[in-house]
mmCIF file with all atom_site columns, C-alpha atoms in Angstrom:
data_model
loop_
_atom_site.group_PDB
_atom_site.id
_atom_site.type_symbol
_atom_site.label_atom_id
_atom_site.label_alt_id
_atom_site.label_comp_id
_atom_site.label_asym_id
_atom_site.label_entity_id
_atom_site.label_seq_id
_atom_site.pdbx_PDB_ins_code
_atom_site.Cartn_x
_atom_site.Cartn_y
_atom_site.Cartn_z
_atom_site.occupancy
_atom_site.B_iso_or_equiv
_atom_site.pdbx_formal_charge
_atom_site.auth_seq_id
_atom_site.auth_comp_id
_atom_site.auth_asym_id
_atom_site.auth_atom_id
_atom_site.pdbx_PDB_model_num
ATOM 1   C CA . MET A 1 1   ? -2.801  -9.770  43.741 1.00 0.00 ? 706 MET A CA 1
ATOM 2   C CA . ILE A 1 2   ? -1.903  -11.469 40.515 1.00 0.00 ? 707 ILE A CA 1
ATOM 3   C CA . PHE A 1 3   ? -3.109  -8.321  38.487 1.00 0.00 ? 708 PHE A CA 1
ATOM 4   C CA . ALA A 1 4   ? -0.496  -6.266  40.901 1.00 0.00 ? 709 ALA A CA 1
ATOM 5   C CA . SER A 1 5   ? 2.473   -8.780  40.414 1.00 0.00 ? 710 SER A CA 1
ATOM 6   C CA . SER A 1 6   ? 1.810   -8.400  36.585 1.00 0.00 ? 711 SER A CA 1
ATOM 7   C CA . LEU A 1 7   ? 2.025   -4.592  36.808 1.00 0.00 ? 712 LEU A CA 1
ATOM 8   C CA . ILE A 1 8   ? 5.369   -5.004  38.938 1.00 0.00 ? 713 ILE A CA 1
ATOM 9   C CA . VAL A 1 9   ? 6.718   -7.837  36.434 1.00 0.00 ? 714 VAL A CA 1
ATOM 10  C CA . GLY A 1 10  ? 5.751   -4.753  33.627 1.00 0.00 ? 715 GLY A CA 1
ATOM 11  C CA . GLY A 1 11  ? 7.622   -2.093  35.179 1.00 0.00 ? 716 GLY A CA 1
ATOM 12  C CA . VAL A 1 12  ? 10.930  -4.225  36.042 1.00 0.00 ? 717 VAL A CA 1
ATOM 13  C CA . ALA A 1 13  ? 10.840  -5.469  32.184 1.00 0.00 ? 718 ALA A CA 1
ATOM 14  C CA . THR A 1 14  ? 10.667  -2.065  30.791 1.00 0.00 ? 719 THR A CA 1
ATOM 15  C CA . ALA A 1 15  ? 13.861  -0.992  33.063 1.00 0.00 ? 720 ALA A CA 1
ATOM 16  C CA . ALA A 1 16  ? 15.819  -4.119  32.225 1.00 0.00 ? 721 ALA A CA 1
ATOM 17  C CA . ALA A 1 17  ? 14.716  -3.411  28.265 1.00 0.00 ? 722 ALA A CA 1
ATOM 18  C CA . MET A 1 18  ? 16.494  0.246   28.655 1.00 0.00 ? 723 MET A CA 1
ATOM 19  C CA . HIS A 1 19  ? 19.501  -1.370  30.390 1.00 0.00 ? 724 HIS A CA 1
ATOM 20  C CA . ALA A 1 20  ? 20.015  -4.703  28.089 1.00 0.00 ? 725 ALA A CA 1
ATOM 21  C CA . ARG A 1 21  ? 19.178  -3.209  24.397 1.00 0.00 ? 726 ARG A CA 1
ATOM 22  C CA . GLU A 1 22  ? 18.905  -7.123  23.424 1.00 0.00 ? 727 GLU A CA 1
ATOM 23  C CA . LEU A 1 23  ? 16.134  -7.148  25.321 1.00 0.00 ? 728 LEU A CA 1
ATOM 24  C CA . PHE A 1 24  ? 14.342  -4.992  23.279 1.00 0.00 ? 729 PHE A CA 1
ATOM 25  C CA . TRP A 1 25  ? 11.659  -7.339  22.880 1.00 0.00 ? 730 TRP A CA 1
ATOM 26  C CA . LEU A 1 26  ? 10.664  -7.022  26.636 1.00 0.00 ? 731 LEU A CA 1
ATOM 27  C CA . GLY A 1 27  ? 9.517   -3.480  25.378 1.00 0.00 ? 732 GLY A CA 1
ATOM 28  C CA . TRP A 1 28  ? 6.503   -4.819  23.088 1.00 0.00 ? 733 TRP A CA 1
ATOM 29  C CA . LEU A 1 29  ? 4.650   -6.305  26.036 1.00 0.00 ? 734 LEU A CA 1
ATOM 30  C CA . SER A 1 30  ? 5.970   -4.593  29.380 1.00 0.00 ? 735 SER A CA 1
ATOM 31  C CA . ALA A 1 31  ? 3.288   -2.166  29.398 1.00 0.00 ? 736 ALA A CA 1
ATOM 32  C CA . VAL A 1 32  ? 0.204   -4.505  28.314 1.00 0.00 ? 737 VAL A CA 1
ATOM 33  C CA . PRO A 1 33  ? -1.008  -4.778  32.181 1.00 0.00 ? 738 PRO A CA 1
ATOM 34  C CA . LEU A 1 34  ? -0.706  -0.976  32.367 1.00 0.00 ? 739 LEU A CA 1
ATOM 35  C CA . PHE A 1 35  ? -2.964  -0.816  28.970 1.00 0.00 ? 740 PHE A CA 1
ATOM 36  C CA . ALA A 1 36  ? -5.195  -4.121  30.587 1.00 0.00 ? 741 ALA A CA 1
ATOM 37  C CA . ALA A 1 37  ? -5.865  -1.751  33.688 1.00 0.00 ? 742 ALA A CA 1
ATOM 38  C CA . VAL A 1 38  ? -7.052  1.062   31.398 1.00 0.00 ? 743 VAL A CA 1
ATOM 39  C CA . ARG A 1 39  ? -9.306  -1.199  29.419 1.00 0.00 ? 744 ARG A CA 1
ATOM 40  C CA . TRP A 1 40  ? -10.703 -3.391  32.223 1.00 0.00 ? 745 TRP A CA 1
ATOM 41  C CA . LEU A 1 41  ? -10.660 -1.645  35.534 1.00 0.00 ? 746 LEU A CA 1
ATOM 42  C CA . ARG A 1 42  ? -12.305 1.800   37.348 1.00 0.00 ? 747 ARG A CA 1
ATOM 43  C CA . PRO A 1 43  ? -10.545 4.835   36.675 1.00 0.00 ? 748 PRO A CA 1
ATOM 44  C CA . GLY A 1 44  ? -9.263  4.957   40.321 1.00 0.00 ? 749 GLY A CA 1
ATOM 45  C CA . GLN A 1 45  ? -7.854  1.252   39.740 1.00 0.00 ? 750 GLN A CA 1
ATOM 46  C CA . ALA A 1 46  ? -6.490  2.174   36.859 1.00 0.00 ? 751 ALA A CA 1
ATOM 47  C CA . GLY A 1 47  ? -4.539  5.192   37.974 1.00 0.00 ? 752 GLY A CA 1
ATOM 48  C CA . VAL A 1 48  ? -3.349  2.815   40.886 1.00 0.00 ? 753 VAL A CA 1
ATOM 49  C CA . SER A 1 49  ? -2.101  0.612   38.218 1.00 0.00 ? 754 SER A CA 1
ATOM 50  C CA . GLY A 1 50  ? -0.193  3.274   36.514 1.00 0.00 ? 755 GLY A CA 1
ATOM 51  C CA . GLY A 1 51  ? 1.510   4.564   39.501 1.00 0.00 ? 756 GLY A CA 1
ATOM 52  C CA . LEU A 1 52  ? 2.390   0.949   40.874 1.00 0.00 ? 757 LEU A CA 1
ATOM 53  C CA . TRP A 1 53  ? 3.773   0.192   37.192 1.00 0.00 ? 758 TRP A CA 1
ATOM 54  C CA . GLY A 1 54  ? 5.886   3.479   36.998 1.00 0.00 ? 759 GLY A CA 1
ATOM 55  C CA . LEU A 1 55  ? 7.126   2.742   40.370 1.00 0.00 ? 760 LEU A CA 1
ATOM 56  C CA . ALA A 1 56  ? 8.545   -0.535  39.292 1.00 0.00 ? 761 ALA A CA 1
ATOM 57  C CA . LEU A 1 57  ? 9.911   0.874   36.505 1.00 0.00 ? 762 LEU A CA 1
ATOM 58  C CA . LEU A 1 58  ? 11.342  3.531   38.750 1.00 0.00 ? 763 LEU A CA 1
ATOM 59  C CA . ALA A 1 59  ? 13.107  1.407   41.449 1.00 0.00 ? 764 ALA A CA 1
ATOM 60  C CA . SER A 1 60  ? 14.348  -1.490  38.940 1.00 0.00 ? 765 SER A CA 1
ATOM 61  C CA . HIS A 1 61  ? 16.496  1.169   36.890 1.00 0.00 ? 766 HIS A CA 1
ATOM 62  C CA . THR A 1 62  ? 17.884  2.524   40.004 1.00 0.00 ? 767 THR A CA 1
ATOM 63  C CA . PHE A 1 63  ? 18.719  -1.160  41.066 1.00 0.00 ? 768 PHE A CA 1
ATOM 64  C CA . LEU A 1 64  ? 20.228  -1.901  37.668 1.00 0.00 ? 769 LEU A CA 1
ATOM 65  C CA . THR A 1 65  ? 21.944  1.318   36.830 1.00 0.00 ? 770 THR A CA 1
ATOM 66  C CA . GLY A 1 66  ? 22.680  2.744   40.374 1.00 0.00 ? 771 GLY A CA 1
ATOM 67  C CA . GLU A 1 67  ? 21.270  6.120   39.417 1.00 0.00 ? 772 GLU A CA 1
ATOM 68  C CA . SER A 1 68  ? 17.939  7.618   38.758 1.00 0.00 ? 773 SER A CA 1
ATOM 69  C CA . PHE A 1 69  ? 16.551  8.482   35.338 1.00 0.00 ? 774 PHE A CA 1
ATOM 70  C CA . GLY A 1 70  ? 18.010  12.351  36.394 1.00 0.00 ? 775 GLY A CA 1
ATOM 71  C CA . PRO A 1 71  ? 18.325  14.610  39.061 1.00 0.00 ? 776 PRO A CA 1
ATOM 72  C CA . GLY A 1 72  ? 15.348  16.662  40.900 1.00 0.00 ? 777 GLY A CA 1
ATOM 73  C CA . MET A 1 73  ? 11.716  15.313  41.045 1.00 0.00 ? 778 MET A CA 1
ATOM 74  C CA . GLY A 1 74  ? 11.304  15.513  36.934 1.00 0.00 ? 779 GLY A CA 1
ATOM 75  C CA . PRO A 1 75  ? 11.846  11.704  36.518 1.00 0.00 ? 780 PRO A CA 1
ATOM 76  C CA . LEU A 1 76  ? 9.800   10.956  39.621 1.00 0.00 ? 781 LEU A CA 1
ATOM 77  C CA . MET A 1 77  ? 6.570   12.649  38.523 1.00 0.00 ? 782 MET A CA 1
ATOM 78  C CA . ALA A 1 78  ? 7.218   11.677  34.514 1.00 0.00 ? 783 ALA A CA 1
ATOM 79  C CA . VAL A 1 79  ? 7.706   7.948   35.491 1.00 0.00 ? 784 VAL A CA 1
ATOM 80  C CA . VAL A 1 80  ? 5.177   7.469   38.534 1.00 0.00 ? 785 VAL A CA 1
ATOM 81  C CA . ALA A 1 81  ? 2.788   10.474  38.270 1.00 0.00 ? 786 ALA A CA 1
ATOM 82  C CA . GLY A 1 82  ? 2.543   10.160  34.247 1.00 0.00 ? 787 GLY A CA 1
ATOM 83  C CA . PRO A 1 83  ? 1.505   6.335   34.012 1.00 0.00 ? 788 PRO A CA 1
ATOM 84  C CA . ALA A 1 84  ? -0.954  6.918   37.149 1.00 0.00 ? 789 ALA A CA 1
ATOM 85  C CA . LEU A 1 85  ? -2.384  10.028  35.428 1.00 0.00 ? 790 LEU A CA 1
ATOM 86  C CA . PHE A 1 86  ? -2.513  8.316   31.931 1.00 0.00 ? 791 PHE A CA 1
ATOM 87  C CA . GLY A 1 87  ? -4.867  5.360   33.400 1.00 0.00 ? 792 GLY A CA 1
ATOM 88  C CA . TRP A 1 88  ? -6.881  7.476   35.133 1.00 0.00 ? 793 TRP A CA 1
ATOM 89  C CA . LEU A 1 89  ? -7.823  9.610   32.065 1.00 0.00 ? 794 LEU A CA 1
ATOM 90  C CA . LEU A 1 90  ? -7.763  6.865   29.859 1.00 0.00 ? 795 LEU A CA 1
ATOM 91  C CA . SER A 1 91  ? -10.038 4.585   32.053 1.00 0.00 ? 796 SER A CA 1
ATOM 92  C CA . VAL A 1 92  ? -12.264 7.812   32.387 1.00 0.00 ? 797 VAL A CA 1
ATOM 93  C CA . TYR A 1 93  ? -12.425 8.086   28.470 1.00 0.00 ? 798 TYR A CA 1
ATOM 94  C CA . ARG A 1 94  ? -13.224 4.585   28.022 1.00 0.00 ? 799 ARG A CA 1
ATOM 95  C CA . ARG A 1 95  ? -16.080 4.699   30.401 1.00 0.00 ? 800 ARG A CA 1
ATOM 96  C CA . TRP A 1 96  ? -17.880 7.138   28.413 1.00 0.00 ? 801 TRP A CA 1
ATOM 97  C CA . ASN A 1 97  ? -16.527 5.985   24.527 1.00 0.00 ? 802 ASN A CA 1
ATOM 98  C CA . GLY A 1 98  ? -15.506 2.400   24.536 1.00 0.00 ? 803 GLY A CA 1
ATOM 99  C CA . PHE A 1 99  ? -12.000 1.315   24.635 1.00 0.00 ? 804 PHE A CA 1
ATOM 100 C CA . ASP A 1 100 ? -9.936  2.111   21.263 1.00 0.00 ? 805 ASP A CA 1
ATOM 101 C CA . PRO A 1 101 ? -6.136  0.861   21.112 1.00 0.00 ? 806 PRO A CA 1
ATOM 102 C CA . LEU A 1 102 ? -5.337  4.069   18.767 1.00 0.00 ? 807 LEU A CA 1
ATOM 103 C CA . THR A 1 103 ? -6.611  6.991   21.316 1.00 0.00 ? 808 THR A CA 1
ATOM 104 C CA . LEU A 1 104 ? -4.615  5.020   23.900 1.00 0.00 ? 809 LEU A CA 1
ATOM 105 C CA . ALA A 1 105 ? -1.865  4.728   22.039 1.00 0.00 ? 810 ALA A CA 1
ATOM 106 C CA . VAL A 1 106 ? -2.108  8.411   21.391 1.00 0.00 ? 811 VAL A CA 1
ATOM 107 C CA . GLY A 1 107 ? -2.648  9.299   25.060 1.00 0.00 ? 812 GLY A CA 1
ATOM 108 C CA . TRP A 1 108 ? 0.329   7.306   25.734 1.00 0.00 ? 813 TRP A CA 1
ATOM 109 C CA . LEU A 1 109 ? 2.530   10.104  24.057 1.00 0.00 ? 814 LEU A CA 1
ATOM 110 C CA . GLY A 1 110 ? 2.003   12.513  26.775 1.00 0.00 ? 815 GLY A CA 1
ATOM 111 C CA . VAL A 1 111 ? 3.812   10.228  29.125 1.00 0.00 ? 816 VAL A CA 1
ATOM 112 C CA . GLU A 1 112 ? 6.460   10.236  26.541 1.00 0.00 ? 817 GLU A CA 1
ATOM 113 C CA . LEU A 1 113 ? 6.450   13.765  26.248 1.00 0.00 ? 818 LEU A CA 1
ATOM 114 C CA . LEU A 1 114 ? 6.768   13.930  29.938 1.00 0.00 ? 819 LEU A CA 1
ATOM 115 C CA . ALA A 1 115 ? 9.376   11.736  30.245 1.00 0.00 ? 820 ALA A CA 1
ATOM 116 C CA . ALA A 1 116 ? 11.662  13.565  27.505 1.00 0.00 ? 821 ALA A CA 1
ATOM 117 C CA . ALA A 1 117 ? 10.854  17.062  29.571 1.00 0.00 ? 822 ALA A CA 1
ATOM 118 C CA . ALA A 1 118 ? 12.310  15.499  32.239 1.00 0.00 ? 823 ALA A CA 1
ATOM 119 C CA . GLY A 1 119 ? 15.728  14.422  30.699 1.00 0.00 ? 824 GLY A CA 1
ATOM 120 C CA . MET A 1 120 ? 14.613  11.082  29.312 1.00 0.00 ? 825 MET A CA 1
ATOM 121 C CA . GLU A 1 121 ? 15.559  11.711  25.268 1.00 0.00 ? 826 GLU A CA 1
ATOM 122 C CA . ARG A 1 122 ? 14.102  8.712   23.686 1.00 0.00 ? 827 ARG A CA 1
ATOM 123 C CA . GLY A 1 123 ? 11.195  8.608   26.502 1.00 0.00 ? 828 GLY A CA 1
ATOM 124 C CA . ILE A 1 124 ? 10.105  5.164   28.020 1.00 0.00 ? 829 ILE A CA 1
ATOM 125 C CA . LEU A 1 125 ? 8.831   2.789   25.074 1.00 0.00 ? 830 LEU A CA 1
ATOM 126 C CA . ALA A 1 126 ? 10.669  4.083   22.265 1.00 0.00 ? 831 ALA A CA 1
ATOM 127 C CA . GLY A 1 127 ? 13.919  3.677   24.857 1.00 0.00 ? 832 GLY A CA 1
ATOM 128 C CA . THR A 1 128 ? 13.687  -0.060  25.210 1.00 0.00 ? 833 THR A CA 1
ATOM 129 C CA . GLN A 1 129 ? 14.765  -0.261  21.784 1.00 0.00 ? 834 GLN A CA 1
ATOM 130 C CA . ASN A 1 130 ? 17.558  -0.945  19.900 1.00 0.00 ? 835 ASN A CA 1
ATOM 131 C CA . GLU A 1 131 ? 18.909  1.266   17.283 1.00 0.00 ? 836 GLU A CA 1
ATOM 132 C CA . PHE A 1 132 ? 17.757  -0.979  14.782 1.00 0.00 ? 837 PHE A CA 1
ATOM 133 C CA . VAL A 1 133 ? 14.303  -1.569  15.798 1.00 0.00 ? 838 VAL A CA 1
ATOM 134 C CA . VAL A 1 134 ? 13.913  2.123   15.853 1.00 0.00 ? 839 VAL A CA 1
ATOM 135 C CA . THR A 1 135 ? 15.746  2.621   12.551 1.00 0.00 ? 840 THR A CA 1
ATOM 136 C CA . GLY A 1 136 ? 13.139  -0.218  10.922 1.00 0.00 ? 841 GLY A CA 1
ATOM 137 C CA . LEU A 1 137 ? 10.075  1.424   12.236 1.00 0.00 ? 842 LEU A CA 1
ATOM 138 C CA . GLY A 1 138 ? 11.175  5.421   10.696 1.00 0.00 ? 843 GLY A CA 1
ATOM 139 C CA . GLY A 1 139 ? 12.046  6.614   13.992 1.00 0.00 ? 844 GLY A CA 1
ATOM 140 C CA . GLN A 1 140 ? 14.742  8.574   12.279 1.00 0.00 ? 845 GLN A CA 1
ATOM 141 C CA . PHE A 1 141 ? 12.433  10.220  9.810  1.00 0.00 ? 846 PHE A CA 1
ATOM 142 C CA . PHE A 1 142 ? 9.550   10.655  11.964 1.00 0.00 ? 847 PHE A CA 1
ATOM 143 C CA . GLY A 1 143 ? 11.050  10.770  15.360 1.00 0.00 ? 848 GLY A CA 1
ATOM 144 C CA . TYR A 1 144 ? 10.682  8.348   18.541 1.00 0.00 ? 849 TYR A CA 1
ATOM 145 C CA . LEU A 1 145 ? 7.239   9.326   19.293 1.00 0.00 ? 850 LEU A CA 1
ATOM 146 C CA . PHE A 1 146 ? 6.052   7.446   16.119 1.00 0.00 ? 851 PHE A CA 1
ATOM 147 C CA . VAL A 1 147 ? 8.429   4.551   17.487 1.00 0.00 ? 852 VAL A CA 1
ATOM 148 C CA . ALA A 1 148 ? 6.359   4.977   21.107 1.00 0.00 ? 853 ALA A CA 1
ATOM 149 C CA . LEU A 1 149 ? 2.909   5.279   19.326 1.00 0.00 ? 854 LEU A CA 1
ATOM 150 C CA . PHE A 1 150 ? 3.735   2.020   17.231 1.00 0.00 ? 855 PHE A CA 1
ATOM 151 C CA . ILE A 1 151 ? 4.701   0.103   20.588 1.00 0.00 ? 856 ILE A CA 1
ATOM 152 C CA . ALA A 1 152 ? 1.999   1.610   22.518 1.00 0.00 ? 857 ALA A CA 1
ATOM 153 C CA . ASN A 1 153 ? -1.011  0.532   20.053 1.00 0.00 ? 858 ASN A CA 1
ATOM 154 C CA . THR A 1 154 ? 0.215   -3.124  19.474 1.00 0.00 ? 859 THR A CA 1
ATOM 155 C CA . GLY A 1 155 ? 0.271   -3.086  23.488 1.00 0.00 ? 860 GLY A CA 1
ATOM 156 C CA . ALA A 1 156 ? -3.043  -2.316  23.564 1.00 0.00 ? 861 ALA A CA 1
ATOM 157 C CA . LEU A 1 157 ? -4.184  -4.707  20.851 1.00 0.00 ? 862 LEU A CA 1
ATOM 158 C CA . LEU A 1 158 ? -2.736  -7.667  23.192 1.00 0.00 ? 863 LEU A CA 1
ATOM 159 C CA . THR A 1 159 ? -5.278  -6.754  25.910 1.00 0.00 ? 864 THR A CA 1
ATOM 160 C CA . GLY A 1 160 ? -8.208  -8.669  24.335 1.00 0.00 ? 865 GLY A CA 1
ATOM 161 C CA . PRO A 1 161 ? -9.513  -9.705  21.221 1.00 0.00 ? 866 PRO A CA 1
ATOM 162 C CA . PHE A 1 162 ? -9.201  -7.473  18.476 1.00 0.00 ? 867 PHE A CA 1
ATOM 163 C CA . GLY A 1 163 ? -12.281 -5.557  17.857 1.00 0.00 ? 868 GLY A CA 1
ATOM 164 C CA . ALA A 1 164 ? -13.661 -6.416  21.545 1.00 0.00 ? 869 ALA A CA 1
ATOM 165 C CA . ARG A 1 165 ? -15.060 -3.195  23.219 1.00 0.00 ? 870 ARG A CA 1
ATOM 166 C CA . ARG A 1 166 ? -16.337 -3.005  26.831 1.00 0.00 ? 871 ARG A CA 1
ATOM 167 C CA . ALA A 1 167 ? -20.174 -1.717  26.852 1.00 0.00 ? 872 ALA A CA 1
ATOM 168 C CA . VAL A 1 168 ? -20.014 1.449   28.354 1.00 0.00 ? 873 VAL A CA 1
ATOM 169 C CA . PRO A 1 169 ? -21.264 1.115   32.087 1.00 0.00 ? 874 PRO A CA 1
ATOM 170 C CA . ASP A 1 170 ? -24.301 3.334   33.160 1.00 0.00 ? 875 ASP A CA 1
ATOM 171 C CA . SER A 1 171 ? -23.345 5.516   35.934 1.00 0.00 ? 876 SER A CA 1
ATOM 172 C CA . ALA A 1 172 ? -24.895 7.247   38.472 1.00 0.00 ? 877 ALA A CA 1
ATOM 173 C CA . LEU A 1 173 ? -24.192 10.901  36.892 1.00 0.00 ? 878 LEU A CA 1
ATOM 174 C CA . ARG A 1 174 ? -25.214 9.479   33.676 1.00 0.00 ? 879 ARG A CA 1
ATOM 175 C CA . ARG A 1 175 ? -28.476 7.955   35.128 1.00 0.00 ? 880 ARG A CA 1
ATOM 176 C CA . TRP A 1 176 ? -29.177 11.965  36.729 1.00 0.00 ? 881 TRP A CA 1
ATOM 177 C CA . ILE A 1 177 ? -28.240 13.572  33.502 1.00 0.00 ? 882 ILE A CA 1
ATOM 178 C CA . ASP A 1 178 ? -30.423 11.283  31.661 1.00 0.00 ? 883 ASP A CA 1
ATOM 179 C CA . ALA A 1 179 ? -33.207 11.911  33.897 1.00 0.00 ? 884 ALA A CA 1
ATOM 180 C CA . PHE A 1 180 ? -32.953 15.215  34.314 1.00 0.00 ? 885 PHE A CA 1
ATOM 181 C CA . SER A 1 181 ? -32.934 15.681  30.274 1.00 0.00 ? 886 SER A CA 1
ATOM 182 C CA . HIS A 1 182 ? -35.972 13.721  30.020 1.00 0.00 ? 887 HIS A CA 1
ATOM 183 C CA . PHE A 1 183 ? -37.707 16.094  32.995 1.00 0.00 ? 888 PHE A CA 1
ATOM 184 C CA . ILE A 1 184 ? -36.801 19.165  30.614 1.00 0.00 ? 889 ILE A CA 1
ATOM 185 C CA . ARG A 1 185 ? -38.265 17.712  27.434 1.00 0.00 ? 890 ARG A CA 1
ATOM 186 C CA . LEU A 1 186 ? -41.332 17.031  29.356 1.00 0.00 ? 891 LEU A CA 1
ATOM 187 C CA . CYS A 1 187 ? -41.441 20.481  30.662 1.00 0.00 ? 892 CYS A CA 1
ATOM 188 C CA . THR A 1 188 ? -40.854 22.422  27.377 1.00 0.00 ? 893 THR A CA 1
ATOM 189 C CA . ARG A 1 189 ? -43.239 19.652  25.520 1.00 0.00 ? 894 ARG A CA 1
ATOM 190 C CA . HIS A 1 190 ? -46.027 20.957  27.559 1.00 0.00 ? 895 HIS A CA 1
ATOM 191 C CA . LEU A 1 191 ? -45.145 24.428  28.029 1.00 0.00 ? 896 LEU A CA 1
ATOM 192 C CA . PRO A 1 192 ? -46.541 25.602  24.782 1.00 0.00 ? 897 PRO A CA 1
ATOM 193 C CA . ARG A 1 193 ? -49.629 24.227  25.441 1.00 0.00 ? 898 ARG A CA 1
ATOM 194 C CA . ARG A 1 194 ? -50.104 25.725  28.778 1.00 0.00 ? 899 ARG A CA 1
ATOM 195 C CA . LEU A 1 195 ? -49.128 28.985  27.516 1.00 0.00 ? 900 LEU A CA 1
ATOM 196 C CA . GLU A 1 196 ? -51.763 28.868  24.818 1.00 0.00 ? 901 GLU A CA 1
ATOM 197 C CA . SER A 1 197 ? -54.623 27.824  27.415 1.00 0.00 ? 902 SER A CA 1
ATOM 198 C CA . SER A 1 198 ? -53.843 30.206  29.801 1.00 0.00 ? 903 SER A CA 1
ATOM 199 C CA . SER A 1 199 ? -53.706 32.734  27.232 1.00 0.00 ? 904 SER A CA 1
ATOM 200 C CA . ARG A 1 200 ? -56.941 31.431  25.844 1.00 0.00 ? 905 ARG A CA 1
ATOM 201 C CA . TYR A 1 201 ? -58.947 31.835  28.825 1.00 0.00 ? 906 TYR A CA 1
ATOM 202 C CA . ALA A 1 202 ? -57.220 34.844  30.676 1.00 0.00 ? 907 ALA A CA 1
ATOM 203 C CA . PRO A 1 203 ? -59.733 37.920  31.446 1.00 0.00 ? 908 PRO A CA 1
ATOM 204 C CA . ARG A 1 204 ? -59.533 40.684  29.166 1.00 0.00 ? 909 ARG A CA 1
ATOM 205 C CA . ALA A 1 205 ? -60.274 44.551  29.870 1.00 0.00 ? 910 ALA A CA 1
ATOM 206 C CA . PRO A 1 206 ? -63.689 45.887  28.522 1.00 0.00 ? 911 PRO A CA 1
ATOM 207 C CA . PRO A 1 207 ? -63.380 47.768  25.104 1.00 0.00 ? 912 PRO A CA 1
ATOM 208 C CA . ILE A 1 208 ? -62.712 50.985  25.393 1.00 0.00 ? 913 ILE A CA 1
ATOM 209 C CA . ALA A 1 209 ? -65.211 53.284  23.859 1.00 0.00 ? 914 ALA A CA 1
ATOM 210 C CA . TYR A 1 210 ? -64.228 56.314  21.730 1.00 0.00 ? 915 TYR A CA 1
ATOM 211 C CA . ALA A 1 211 ? -66.681 59.311  21.742 1.00 0.00 ? 916 ALA A CA 1
ATOM 212 C CA . VAL A 1 212 ? -66.782 61.359  18.469 1.00 0.00 ? 917 VAL A CA 1
ATOM 213 C CA . LEU A 1 213 ? -66.584 64.749  19.672 1.00 0.00 ? 918 LEU A CA 1
#
């Protein structure tokens, strides 16, 4: 319940930073609960967390401004389904490869691109920053995606001690694959010997006698 509340607060804080640019500092912290879900929760739970975070962002933005991010279903898909898909995919990646802040930040750029395609010119995280911060981070030269990448990477580092990575848990699928691979190795290891022994003791045809005419 506490974690769900932090996700809602994070979505509300993101909308507040978008609405009042003097609250730009909230943008550096508002996505941390979502990134923590990717780092510590299962893929399904991380996906639900992303959807909850995005839903809180959408509802708060509509309440503060009186309008949605744009017409149609595009903003809904970008703000709600985008973080949900991001949470699920990055959590799956983390289970197999471990947690990496930069990989999470690069994955978040997919959400930013989806938001830009839906009509949000500056995306989500870069949209929380005022012009001074964006210019200071090089946004005028590299684009707002670079700003979003920097903010997302910082937020990912805030999810836990630097360098601490959760061990990849063993899953039923991985254990099955390892057992099957071990079985294949055993079969291929003894197969040449069996072929050699079978060819050694196999009955042979009698020699053919050629008569000299």
